[in-house]
Coordinates of C-alpha atoms in Angstrom, one line a residue:
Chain A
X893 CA 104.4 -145.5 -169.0
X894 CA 103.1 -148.2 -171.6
X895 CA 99.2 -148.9 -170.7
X896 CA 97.9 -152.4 -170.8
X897 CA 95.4 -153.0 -172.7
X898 CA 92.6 -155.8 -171.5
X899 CA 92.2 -158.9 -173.7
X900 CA 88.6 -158.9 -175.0
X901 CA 85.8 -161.5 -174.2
X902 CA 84.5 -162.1 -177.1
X903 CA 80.8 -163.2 -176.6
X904 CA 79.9 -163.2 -180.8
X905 CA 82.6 -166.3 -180.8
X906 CA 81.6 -168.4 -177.7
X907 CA 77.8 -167.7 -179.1
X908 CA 78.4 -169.1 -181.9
X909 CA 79.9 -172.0 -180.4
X910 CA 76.8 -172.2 -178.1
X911 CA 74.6 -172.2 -180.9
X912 CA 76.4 -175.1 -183.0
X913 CA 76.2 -177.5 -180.0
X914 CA 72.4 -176.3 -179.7
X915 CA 71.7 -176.9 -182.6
X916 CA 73.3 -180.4 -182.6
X917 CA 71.2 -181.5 -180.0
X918 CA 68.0 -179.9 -181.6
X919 CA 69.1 -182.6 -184.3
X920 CA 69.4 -185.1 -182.3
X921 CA 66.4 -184.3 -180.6
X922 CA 64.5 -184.0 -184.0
X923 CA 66.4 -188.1 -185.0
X924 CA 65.2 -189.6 -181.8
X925 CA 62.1 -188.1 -180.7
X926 CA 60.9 -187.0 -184.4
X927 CA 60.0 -183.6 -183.4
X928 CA 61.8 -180.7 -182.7
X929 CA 62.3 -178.3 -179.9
X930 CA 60.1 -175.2 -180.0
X931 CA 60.0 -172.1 -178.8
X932 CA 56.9 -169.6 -178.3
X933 CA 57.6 -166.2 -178.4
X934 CA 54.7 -163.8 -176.8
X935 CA 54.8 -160.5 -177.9
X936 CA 51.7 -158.0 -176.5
X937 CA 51.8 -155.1 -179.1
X938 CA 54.0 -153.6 -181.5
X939 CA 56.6 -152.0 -179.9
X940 CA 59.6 -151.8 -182.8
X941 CA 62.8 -152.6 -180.0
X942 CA 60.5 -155.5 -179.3
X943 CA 59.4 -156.5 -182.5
X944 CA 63.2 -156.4 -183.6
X945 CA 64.0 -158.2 -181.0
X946 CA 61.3 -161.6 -181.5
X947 CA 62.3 -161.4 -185.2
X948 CA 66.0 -162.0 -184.4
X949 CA 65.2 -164.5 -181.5
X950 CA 63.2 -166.3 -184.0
X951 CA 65.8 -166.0 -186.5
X952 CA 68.0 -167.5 -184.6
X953 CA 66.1 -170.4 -183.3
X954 CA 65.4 -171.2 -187.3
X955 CA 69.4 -171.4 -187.7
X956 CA 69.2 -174.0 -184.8
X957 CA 66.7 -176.4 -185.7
X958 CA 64.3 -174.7 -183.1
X959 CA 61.0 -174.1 -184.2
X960 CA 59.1 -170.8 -183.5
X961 CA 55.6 -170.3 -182.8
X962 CA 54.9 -166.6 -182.3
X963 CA 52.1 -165.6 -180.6
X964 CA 51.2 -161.9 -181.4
X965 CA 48.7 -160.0 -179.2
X966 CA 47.0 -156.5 -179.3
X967 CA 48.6 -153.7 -176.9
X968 CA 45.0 -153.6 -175.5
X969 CA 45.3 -157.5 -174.3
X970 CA 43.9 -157.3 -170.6
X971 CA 46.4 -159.4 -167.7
X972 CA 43.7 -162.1 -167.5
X973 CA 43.7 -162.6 -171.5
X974 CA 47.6 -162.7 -171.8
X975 CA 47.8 -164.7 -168.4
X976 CA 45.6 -167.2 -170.6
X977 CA 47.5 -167.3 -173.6
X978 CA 50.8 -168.1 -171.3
X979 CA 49.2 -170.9 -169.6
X980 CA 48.0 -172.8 -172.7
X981 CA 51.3 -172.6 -174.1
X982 CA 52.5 -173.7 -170.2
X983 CA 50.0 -176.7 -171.1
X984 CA 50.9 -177.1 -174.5
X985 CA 52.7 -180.3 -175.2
X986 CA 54.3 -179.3 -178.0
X987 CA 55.9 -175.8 -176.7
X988 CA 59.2 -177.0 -174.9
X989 CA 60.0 -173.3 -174.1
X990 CA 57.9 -169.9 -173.7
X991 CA 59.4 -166.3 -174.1
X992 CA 57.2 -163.4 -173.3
X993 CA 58.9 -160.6 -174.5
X994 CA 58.8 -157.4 -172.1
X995 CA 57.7 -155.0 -171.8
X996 CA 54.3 -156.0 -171.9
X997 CA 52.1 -152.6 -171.1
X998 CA 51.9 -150.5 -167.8
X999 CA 48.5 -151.5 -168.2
X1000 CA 48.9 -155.4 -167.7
X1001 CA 50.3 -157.0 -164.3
X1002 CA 53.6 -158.3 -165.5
X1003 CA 54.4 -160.4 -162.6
X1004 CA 51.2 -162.2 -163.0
X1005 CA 51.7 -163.1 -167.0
X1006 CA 55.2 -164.1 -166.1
X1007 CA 54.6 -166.7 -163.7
X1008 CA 51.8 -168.3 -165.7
X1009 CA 55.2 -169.9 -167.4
X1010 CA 55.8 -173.4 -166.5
X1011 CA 59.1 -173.5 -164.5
X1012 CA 60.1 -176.3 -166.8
X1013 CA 59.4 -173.9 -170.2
X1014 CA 61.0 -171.1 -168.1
X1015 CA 63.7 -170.8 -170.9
X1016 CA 64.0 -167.0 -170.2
X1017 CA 64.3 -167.4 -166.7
X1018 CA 61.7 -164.7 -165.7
X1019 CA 59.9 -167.0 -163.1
X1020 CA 59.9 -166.3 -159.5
X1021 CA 61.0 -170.5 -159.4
X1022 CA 64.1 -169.6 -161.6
X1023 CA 65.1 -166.8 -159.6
X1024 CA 65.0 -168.7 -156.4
X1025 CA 66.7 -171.5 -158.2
X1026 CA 69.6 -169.3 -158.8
X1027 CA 70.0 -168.0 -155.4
X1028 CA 69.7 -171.2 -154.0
X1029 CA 71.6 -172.9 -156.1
X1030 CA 68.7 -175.6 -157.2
X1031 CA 68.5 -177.1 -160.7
X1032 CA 66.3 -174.7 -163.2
X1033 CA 66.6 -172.4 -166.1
X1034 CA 68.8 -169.2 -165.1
X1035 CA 67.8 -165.7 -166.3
X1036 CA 69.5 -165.4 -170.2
X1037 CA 71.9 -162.5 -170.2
X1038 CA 73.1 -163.6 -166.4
X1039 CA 73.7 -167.0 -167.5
X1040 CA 75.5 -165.6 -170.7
X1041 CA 77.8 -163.4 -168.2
X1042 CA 78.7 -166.8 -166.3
X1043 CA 79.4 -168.7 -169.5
X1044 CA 81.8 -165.7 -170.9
X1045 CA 83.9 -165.8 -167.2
X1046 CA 84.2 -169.4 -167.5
X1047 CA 85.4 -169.3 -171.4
X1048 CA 87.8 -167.1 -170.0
X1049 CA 88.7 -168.9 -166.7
X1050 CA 88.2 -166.3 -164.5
X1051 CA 88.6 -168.2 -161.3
X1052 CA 85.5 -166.0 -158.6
X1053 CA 86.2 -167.8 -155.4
X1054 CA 87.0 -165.4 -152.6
X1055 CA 87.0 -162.9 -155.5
X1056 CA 84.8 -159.2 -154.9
X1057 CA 82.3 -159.0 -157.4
X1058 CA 80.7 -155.6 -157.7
X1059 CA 77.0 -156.0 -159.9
X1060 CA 75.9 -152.3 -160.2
X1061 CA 72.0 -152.7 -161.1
X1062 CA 69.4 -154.4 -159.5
X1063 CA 66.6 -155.3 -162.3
X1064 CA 65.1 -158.8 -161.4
X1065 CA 65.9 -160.6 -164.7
X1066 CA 70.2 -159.2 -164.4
X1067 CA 71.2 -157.5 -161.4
X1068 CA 70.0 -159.5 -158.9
X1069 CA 70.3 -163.1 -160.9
X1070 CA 73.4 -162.7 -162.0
X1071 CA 74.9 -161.6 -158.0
X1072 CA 72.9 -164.9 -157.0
X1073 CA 74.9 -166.8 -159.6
X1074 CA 78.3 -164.9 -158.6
X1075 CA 77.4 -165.8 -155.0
X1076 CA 76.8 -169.3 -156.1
X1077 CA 80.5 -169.3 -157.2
X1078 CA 81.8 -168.5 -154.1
X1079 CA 82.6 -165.0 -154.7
X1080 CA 82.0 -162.0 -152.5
X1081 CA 79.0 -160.1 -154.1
X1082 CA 78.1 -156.4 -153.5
X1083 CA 74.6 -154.9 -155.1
X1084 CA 75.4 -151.3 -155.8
X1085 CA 72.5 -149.4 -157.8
X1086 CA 70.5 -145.6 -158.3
X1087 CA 70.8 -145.2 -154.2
X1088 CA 74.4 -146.4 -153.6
X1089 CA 76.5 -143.9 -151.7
X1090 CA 79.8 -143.5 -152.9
X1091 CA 79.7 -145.9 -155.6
X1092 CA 83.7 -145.4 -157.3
X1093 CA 84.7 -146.1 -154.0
X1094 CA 82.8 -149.6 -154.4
X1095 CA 83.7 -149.4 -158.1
X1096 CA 87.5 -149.8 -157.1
X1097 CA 87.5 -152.4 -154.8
X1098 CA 85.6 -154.6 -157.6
X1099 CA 87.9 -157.9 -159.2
X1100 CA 85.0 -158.4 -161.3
X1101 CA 82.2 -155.6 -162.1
X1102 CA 79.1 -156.2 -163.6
X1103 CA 77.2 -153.2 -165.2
X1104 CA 74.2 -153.5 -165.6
X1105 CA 72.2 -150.4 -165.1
X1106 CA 71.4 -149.0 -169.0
X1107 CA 72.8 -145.8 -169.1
X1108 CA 75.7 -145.1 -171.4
X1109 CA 79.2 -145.0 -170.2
X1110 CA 78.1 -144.9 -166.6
X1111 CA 81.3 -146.4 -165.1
X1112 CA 84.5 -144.6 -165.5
X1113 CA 87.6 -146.4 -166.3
X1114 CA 89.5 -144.5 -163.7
X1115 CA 87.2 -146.2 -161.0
X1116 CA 88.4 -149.6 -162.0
X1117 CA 91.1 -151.3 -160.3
X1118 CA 93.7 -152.6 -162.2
X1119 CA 93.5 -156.3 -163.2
X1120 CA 89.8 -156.2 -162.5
X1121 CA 87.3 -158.1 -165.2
X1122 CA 84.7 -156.0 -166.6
X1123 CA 81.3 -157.3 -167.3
X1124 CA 79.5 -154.4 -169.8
X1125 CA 75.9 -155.9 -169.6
X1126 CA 74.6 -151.9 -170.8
X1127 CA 73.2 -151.8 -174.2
X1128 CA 72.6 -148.0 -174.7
X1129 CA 71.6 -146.1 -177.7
X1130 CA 74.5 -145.7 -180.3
X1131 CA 76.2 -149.4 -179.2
X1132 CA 77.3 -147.6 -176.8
X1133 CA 77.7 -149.8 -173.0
X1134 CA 77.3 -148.9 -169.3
X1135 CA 81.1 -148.7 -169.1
X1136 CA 83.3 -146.0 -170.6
X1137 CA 85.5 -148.8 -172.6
X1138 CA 88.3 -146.5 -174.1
X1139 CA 89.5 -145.7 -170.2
X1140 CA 88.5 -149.1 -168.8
X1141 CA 90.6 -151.1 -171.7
X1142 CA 93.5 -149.8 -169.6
X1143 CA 92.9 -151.2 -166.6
X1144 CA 91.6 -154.5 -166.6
X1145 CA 92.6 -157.4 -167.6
X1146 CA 89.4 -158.7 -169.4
X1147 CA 86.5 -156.8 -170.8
X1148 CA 83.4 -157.4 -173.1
X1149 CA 83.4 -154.8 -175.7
X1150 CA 79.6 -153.5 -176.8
X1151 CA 78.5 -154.6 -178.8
X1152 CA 79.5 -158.8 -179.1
X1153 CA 80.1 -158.8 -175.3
X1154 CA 77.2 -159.6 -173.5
X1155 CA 74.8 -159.0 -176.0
X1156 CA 75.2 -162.2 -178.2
X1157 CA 75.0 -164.8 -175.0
X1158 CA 71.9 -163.9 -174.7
X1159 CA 70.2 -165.4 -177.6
X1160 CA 73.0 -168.2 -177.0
X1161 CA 71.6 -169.4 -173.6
X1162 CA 67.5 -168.7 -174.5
X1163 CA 68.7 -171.3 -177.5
X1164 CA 70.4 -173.5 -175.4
X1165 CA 68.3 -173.6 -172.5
X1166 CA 65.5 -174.3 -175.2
X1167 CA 66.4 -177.4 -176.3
X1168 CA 67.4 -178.3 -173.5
X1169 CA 64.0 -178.2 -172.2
X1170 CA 63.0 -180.1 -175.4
X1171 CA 65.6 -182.8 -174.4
X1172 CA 64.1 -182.8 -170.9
X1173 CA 60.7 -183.5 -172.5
X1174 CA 61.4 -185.3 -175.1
X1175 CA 64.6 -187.6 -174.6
X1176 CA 65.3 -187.6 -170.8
X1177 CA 61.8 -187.6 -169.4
Chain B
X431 CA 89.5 -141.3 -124.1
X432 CA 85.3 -141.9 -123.0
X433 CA 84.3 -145.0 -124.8
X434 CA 80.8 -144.8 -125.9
X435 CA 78.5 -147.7 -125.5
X436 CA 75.6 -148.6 -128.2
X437 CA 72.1 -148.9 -127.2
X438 CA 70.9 -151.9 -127.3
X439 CA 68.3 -153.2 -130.0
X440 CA 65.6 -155.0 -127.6
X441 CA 64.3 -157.8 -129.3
X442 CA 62.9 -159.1 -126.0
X443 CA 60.3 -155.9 -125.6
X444 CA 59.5 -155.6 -129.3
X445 CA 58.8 -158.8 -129.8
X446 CA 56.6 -158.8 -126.8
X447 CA 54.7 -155.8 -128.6
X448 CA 54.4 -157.9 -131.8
X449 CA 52.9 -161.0 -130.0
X450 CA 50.4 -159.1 -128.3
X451 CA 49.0 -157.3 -131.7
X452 CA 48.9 -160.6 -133.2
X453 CA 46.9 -162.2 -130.1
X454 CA 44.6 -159.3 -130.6
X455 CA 44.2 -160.2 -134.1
X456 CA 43.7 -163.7 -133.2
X457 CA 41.3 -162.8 -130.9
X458 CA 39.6 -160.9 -133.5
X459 CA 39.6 -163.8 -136.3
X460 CA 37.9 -166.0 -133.9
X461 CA 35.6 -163.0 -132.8
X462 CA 34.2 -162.6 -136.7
X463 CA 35.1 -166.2 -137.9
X464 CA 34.4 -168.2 -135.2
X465 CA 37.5 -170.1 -135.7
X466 CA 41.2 -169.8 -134.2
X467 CA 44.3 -169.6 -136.4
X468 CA 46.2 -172.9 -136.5
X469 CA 49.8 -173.1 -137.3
X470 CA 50.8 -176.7 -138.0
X471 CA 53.6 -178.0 -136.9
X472 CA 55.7 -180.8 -138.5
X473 CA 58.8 -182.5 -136.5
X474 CA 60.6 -184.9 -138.0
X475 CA 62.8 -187.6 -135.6
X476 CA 63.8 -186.4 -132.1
X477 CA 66.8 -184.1 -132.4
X478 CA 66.3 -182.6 -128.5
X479 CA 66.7 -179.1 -130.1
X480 CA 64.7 -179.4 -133.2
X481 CA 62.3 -180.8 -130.0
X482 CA 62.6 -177.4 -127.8
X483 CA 62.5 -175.1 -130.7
X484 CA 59.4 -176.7 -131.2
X485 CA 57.6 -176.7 -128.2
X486 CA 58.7 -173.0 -127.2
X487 CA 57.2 -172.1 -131.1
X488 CA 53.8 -174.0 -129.5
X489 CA 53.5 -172.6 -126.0
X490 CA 53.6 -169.1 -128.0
X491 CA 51.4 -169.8 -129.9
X492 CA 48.8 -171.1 -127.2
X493 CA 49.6 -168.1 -125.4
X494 CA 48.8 -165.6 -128.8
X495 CA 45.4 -167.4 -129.1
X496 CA 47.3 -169.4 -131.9
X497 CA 46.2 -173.2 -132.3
X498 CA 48.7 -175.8 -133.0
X499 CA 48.8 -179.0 -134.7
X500 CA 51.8 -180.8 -133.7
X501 CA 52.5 -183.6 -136.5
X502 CA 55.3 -185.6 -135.1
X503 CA 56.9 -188.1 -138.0
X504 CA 59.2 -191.1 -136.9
X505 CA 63.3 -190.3 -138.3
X506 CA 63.1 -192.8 -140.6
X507 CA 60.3 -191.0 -142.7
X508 CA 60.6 -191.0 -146.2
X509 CA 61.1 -187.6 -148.5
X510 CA 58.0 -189.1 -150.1
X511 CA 55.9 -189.9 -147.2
X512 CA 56.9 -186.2 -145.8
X513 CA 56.2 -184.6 -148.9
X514 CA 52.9 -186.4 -148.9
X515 CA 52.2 -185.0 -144.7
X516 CA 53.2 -181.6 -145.6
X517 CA 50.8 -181.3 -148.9
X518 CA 48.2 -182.8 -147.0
X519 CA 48.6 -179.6 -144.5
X520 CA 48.9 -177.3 -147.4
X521 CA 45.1 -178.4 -148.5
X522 CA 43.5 -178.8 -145.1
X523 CA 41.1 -175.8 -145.2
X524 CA 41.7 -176.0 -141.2
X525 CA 45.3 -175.4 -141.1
X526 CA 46.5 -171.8 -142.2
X527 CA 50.3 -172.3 -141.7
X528 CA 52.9 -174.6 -141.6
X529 CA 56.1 -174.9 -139.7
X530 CA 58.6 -177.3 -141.3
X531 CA 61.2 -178.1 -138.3
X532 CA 64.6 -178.4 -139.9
X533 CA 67.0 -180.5 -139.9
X534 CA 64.8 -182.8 -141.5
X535 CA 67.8 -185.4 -141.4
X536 CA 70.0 -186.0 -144.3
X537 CA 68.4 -188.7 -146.5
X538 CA 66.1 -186.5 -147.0
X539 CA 65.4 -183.8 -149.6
X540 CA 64.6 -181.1 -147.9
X541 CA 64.1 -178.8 -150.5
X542 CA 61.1 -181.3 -152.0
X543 CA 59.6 -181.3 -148.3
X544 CA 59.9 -176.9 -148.0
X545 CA 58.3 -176.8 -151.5
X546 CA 55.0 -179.0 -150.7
X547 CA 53.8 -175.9 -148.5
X548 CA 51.6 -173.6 -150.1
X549 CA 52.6 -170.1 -150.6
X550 CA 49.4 -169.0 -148.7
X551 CA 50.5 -171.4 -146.0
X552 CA 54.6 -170.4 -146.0
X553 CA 54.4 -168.5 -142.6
X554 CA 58.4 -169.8 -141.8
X555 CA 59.2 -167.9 -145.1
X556 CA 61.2 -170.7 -146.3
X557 CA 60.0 -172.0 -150.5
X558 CA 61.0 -171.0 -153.2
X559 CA 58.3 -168.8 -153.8
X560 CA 59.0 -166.8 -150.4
X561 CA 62.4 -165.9 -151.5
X562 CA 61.6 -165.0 -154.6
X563 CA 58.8 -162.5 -153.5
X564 CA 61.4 -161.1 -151.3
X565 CA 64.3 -160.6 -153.7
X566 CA 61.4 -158.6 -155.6
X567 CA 59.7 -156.9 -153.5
X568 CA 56.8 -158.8 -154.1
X569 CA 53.7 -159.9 -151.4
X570 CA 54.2 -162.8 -149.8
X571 CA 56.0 -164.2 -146.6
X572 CA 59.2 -163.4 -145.3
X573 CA 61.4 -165.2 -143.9
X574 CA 61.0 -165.3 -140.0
X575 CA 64.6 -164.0 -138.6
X576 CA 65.1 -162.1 -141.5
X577 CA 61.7 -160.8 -141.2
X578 CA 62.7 -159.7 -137.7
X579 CA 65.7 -158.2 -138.4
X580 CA 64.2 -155.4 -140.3
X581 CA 61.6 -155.2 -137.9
X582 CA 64.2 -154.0 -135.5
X583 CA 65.8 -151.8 -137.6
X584 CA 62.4 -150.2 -138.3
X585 CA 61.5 -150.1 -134.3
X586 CA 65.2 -148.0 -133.8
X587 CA 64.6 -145.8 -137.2
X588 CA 67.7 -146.9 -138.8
X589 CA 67.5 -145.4 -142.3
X590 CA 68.4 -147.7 -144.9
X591 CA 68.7 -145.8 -148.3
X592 CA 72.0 -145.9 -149.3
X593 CA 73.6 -147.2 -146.7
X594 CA 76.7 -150.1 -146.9
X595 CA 74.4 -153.0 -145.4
X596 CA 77.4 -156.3 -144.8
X597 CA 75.8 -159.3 -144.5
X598 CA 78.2 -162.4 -143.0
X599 CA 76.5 -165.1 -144.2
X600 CA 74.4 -166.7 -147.0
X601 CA 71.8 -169.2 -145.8
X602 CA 68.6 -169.9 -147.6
X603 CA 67.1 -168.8 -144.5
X604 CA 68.9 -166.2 -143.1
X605 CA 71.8 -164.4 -144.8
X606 CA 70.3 -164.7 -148.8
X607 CA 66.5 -163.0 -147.5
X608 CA 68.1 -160.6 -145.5
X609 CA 70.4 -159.3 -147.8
X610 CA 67.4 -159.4 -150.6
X611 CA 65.3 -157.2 -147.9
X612 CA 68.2 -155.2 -147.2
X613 CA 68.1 -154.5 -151.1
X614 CA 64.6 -153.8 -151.7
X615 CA 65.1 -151.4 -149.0
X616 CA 67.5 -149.8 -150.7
X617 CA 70.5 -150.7 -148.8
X618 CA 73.6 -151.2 -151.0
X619 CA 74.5 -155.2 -150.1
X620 CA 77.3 -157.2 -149.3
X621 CA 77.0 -160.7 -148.9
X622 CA 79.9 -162.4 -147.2
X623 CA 80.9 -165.9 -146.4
X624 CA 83.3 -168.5 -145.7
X625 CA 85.0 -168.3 -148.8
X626 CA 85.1 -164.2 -148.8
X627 CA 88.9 -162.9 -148.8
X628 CA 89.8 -159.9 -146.2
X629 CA 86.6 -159.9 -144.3
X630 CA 87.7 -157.5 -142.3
X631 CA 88.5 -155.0 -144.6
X632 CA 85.0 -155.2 -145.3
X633 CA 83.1 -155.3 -142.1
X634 CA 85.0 -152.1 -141.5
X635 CA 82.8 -150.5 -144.6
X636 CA 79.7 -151.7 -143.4
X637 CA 77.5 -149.0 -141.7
X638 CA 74.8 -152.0 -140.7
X639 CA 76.6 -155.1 -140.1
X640 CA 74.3 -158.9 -139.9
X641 CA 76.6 -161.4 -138.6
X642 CA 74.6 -164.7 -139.3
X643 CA 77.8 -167.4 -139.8
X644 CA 77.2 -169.7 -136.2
X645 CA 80.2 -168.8 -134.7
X646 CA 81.1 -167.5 -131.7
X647 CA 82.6 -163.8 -131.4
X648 CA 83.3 -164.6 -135.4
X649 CA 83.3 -160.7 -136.0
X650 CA 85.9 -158.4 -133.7
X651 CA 84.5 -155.1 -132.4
X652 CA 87.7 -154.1 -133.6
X653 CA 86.6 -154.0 -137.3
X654 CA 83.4 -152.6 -136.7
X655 CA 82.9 -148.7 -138.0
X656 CA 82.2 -146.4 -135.2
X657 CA 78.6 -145.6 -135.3
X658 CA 77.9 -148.9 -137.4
X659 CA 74.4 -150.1 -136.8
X660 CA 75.1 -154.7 -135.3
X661 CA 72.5 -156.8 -135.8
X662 CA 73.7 -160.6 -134.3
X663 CA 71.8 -163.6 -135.4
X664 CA 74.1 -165.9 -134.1
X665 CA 73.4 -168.1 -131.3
X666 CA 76.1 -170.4 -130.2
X667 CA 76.1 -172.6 -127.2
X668 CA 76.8 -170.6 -124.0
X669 CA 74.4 -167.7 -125.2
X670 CA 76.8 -166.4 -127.4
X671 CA 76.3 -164.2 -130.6
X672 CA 78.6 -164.2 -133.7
X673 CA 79.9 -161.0 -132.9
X674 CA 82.4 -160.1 -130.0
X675 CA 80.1 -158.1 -128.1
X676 CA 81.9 -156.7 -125.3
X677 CA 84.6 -154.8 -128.0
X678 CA 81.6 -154.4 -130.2
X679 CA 79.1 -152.3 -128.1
X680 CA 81.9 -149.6 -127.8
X681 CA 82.2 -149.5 -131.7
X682 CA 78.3 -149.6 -132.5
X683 CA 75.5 -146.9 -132.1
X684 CA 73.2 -149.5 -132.2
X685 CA 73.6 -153.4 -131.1
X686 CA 71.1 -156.6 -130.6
X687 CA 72.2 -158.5 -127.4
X688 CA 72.2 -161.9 -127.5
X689 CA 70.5 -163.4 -126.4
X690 CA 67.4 -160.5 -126.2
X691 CA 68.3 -159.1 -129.7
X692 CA 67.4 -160.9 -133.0
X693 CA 66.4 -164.2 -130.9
X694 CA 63.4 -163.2 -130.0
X695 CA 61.9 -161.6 -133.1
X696 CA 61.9 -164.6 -135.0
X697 CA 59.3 -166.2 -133.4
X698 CA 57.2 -162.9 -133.3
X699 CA 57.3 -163.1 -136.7
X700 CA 56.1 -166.5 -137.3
X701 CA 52.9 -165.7 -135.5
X702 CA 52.4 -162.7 -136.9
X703 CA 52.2 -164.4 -140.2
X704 CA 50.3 -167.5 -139.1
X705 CA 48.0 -164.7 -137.8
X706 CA 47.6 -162.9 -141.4
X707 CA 47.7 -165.9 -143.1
X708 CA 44.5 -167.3 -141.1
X709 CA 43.1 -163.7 -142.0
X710 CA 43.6 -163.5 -145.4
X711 CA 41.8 -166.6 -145.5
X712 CA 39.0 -166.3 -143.1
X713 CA 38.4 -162.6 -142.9
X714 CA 39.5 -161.0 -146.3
X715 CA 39.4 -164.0 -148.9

């Protein structure tokens, strides 16, 4: 028997294209309203994932047209001093968007530093307003990587109405987002996670699965029903995804390779969503 | 062949129980504060239903030792002049919740009048705010049916962990929260709805079924797993639920009646909040 192979969705591309429209509009921004769009980045510590990570948001935003200010803040920042910092920026005329990278230290309350972000400068879509947005469907900034996971099934016109979508992972800035946004489109949405009973069984019935639960090669491509579209949101160690992609290129019909899946819409729609809350500000207001 | 028949999930008693813990409390507020919890109450137009709901909501309330503060606004009130009424509640020191009767009629936003009630004040569990803090597990008010719901599956120990929880339905009041409280309670979720494909198929996985669509006998006993745990939120005219109960209770171990099931419980819940949120003001600030 010949095997299929799935087409790939190919997030690096559509990113890119993401990015050159951004950064249009952070020019057009910058001709009309003389200023540009800018982003502050928050980062308590110096963890090196996180460090790495600001440095390429910021690298990013610089290719855009989107100004950075980083904020850097000792590990030993207390909630009430990092909650302080947040709301200036939240204040701050001239921040259209905030990112506070996480983690932030088991010692800080991170609920409480996230929320001191202005639901309009909620570019990350960490807020408990952009969550409740999403699930209800309201205007507002969605969380970045579920957004990006939206984006890639509309480039690829994967029709979700009436379709089963399986999310495995629950975290509060992908799991449960992106099954709000999934839901929003009409399609049947099951949150499987750690405590799931019986989970291929779920697996299988899935037309589009979402992994999303960080540990490597977690779904097996036997599990996956043939057709289905496969949504590797799993970064682990050794660019290696939540999905075992040699067996699951078999069976479905679309699937985001790790990396330049997932991983590059992310950056796309923090961009995006940034000058977008610049243009909210600054052109539309 | 016997055919077993479920027992049935009294909302009527537990409810009952609820109210009277929550007049205690009352009771014991105005004991140590000298002043009575007061749930406000904001109708707008005439709708005869909208008009019983509230009244029932006020006579329990008088009879839990709960004041009430009936604001009655004309049909042809404004999103603005509402929004105004309902922020004025949410800063009167002398009003600890707020009941927002809905439908609030069409020309207005709705979604602007829920979010000019406090958090603190949010005792129907209807902003933004109060779904969010239950899609993370966070403090804050739930959702009143919803809320009820898992009080009844606590009252009859149905363990949740793991277990295929199918929710039929995916209001902002009632099948979203539930489903989110389902989550955080480790359920694995389903959310179904009007556009879900082979429904049946579903139901038939589900070992705790919430039917919360608005029609009648909607879900078949047929499809329901033996032993499956029914919780009906439905209400249709002629006292009937959204699930066929008559094939149902041979199917289920455990089924709300309606009415006497879920019904009830809603209300319970409502005081019991208005009754913590006047204590978290006056007794434990």
């Amino acid at each position: 028997m010949e095997t299929q192979q799935a087409r790939l969705m190919d997030g690096t591309d559509l990113a890119r294209r993401i990015t050159e429209t951004s950064a249009a509009a952070a020019e057009d921004i910058r001709r009309r309203a003389e200023v540009s769009p800018c982003l502050a980045t928050v980062l308590v510590g110096e963890d090196p994932a996180s460090v790495t990570y600001v440095r390429m948001k910021q690298a990013r935003c610089a290719k855009a047209g989107i100004r950075s200010r980083h904020v850097p803040l000792p590990a030993s920042v207390s909630t009430s001093g990092l909650v302080e910092t947040v709301t200036a920026l939240s204040e701050d005329p001239d921040v259209h968007g905030i990112l506070l990278q996480h983690p932030v230290g088991a010692h800080i309350d991170e609920r409480a530093a996230f929320e001191a972000i202005a639901p309009e400068k909620d570019v990350d879509g960490v807020t408990m307003h952009s969550f409740a947005a999403m699930g209800f469907g309201l205007p507002g900034f969605v969380s970045c990587t579920p957004g990006g996971i939206m984006r890639l099934l509309d480039e690829y016109d994967v029709d979700l109405t009436g379709k089963h979508a399986v999310v495995v992972g629950r975290s509060p800035i992908l799991g449960k987002p992106v099954g709000m946004l999934l839901l929003g489109r009409d399609a049947t949405v099951t949150y499987c996670h750690s405590r799931t009973v019986g989970l291929p069984a779920i697996v299988r019935e899935a037309d589009v699965l979402v992994a999303a639960v960080g540990r490597p090669r977690f779904i097996n491509g036997a599990d996956i029903k043939p057709g289905a579209v496969v949504i590797d949101a799993g970064y682990n160690p050794g660019n290696v995804g939540d999905v075992d992609f040699e067996t699951a290129r078999h069976r479905a019909s679309l699937i985001t390779p790790v990396p330049g899946g997932v991983g590059p819409m992310t950056i796309a729609v923090l961009l995006e969503q940034t000058v977008d809350a610049a243009a909210r500000r600054l052109i539309r207001p």
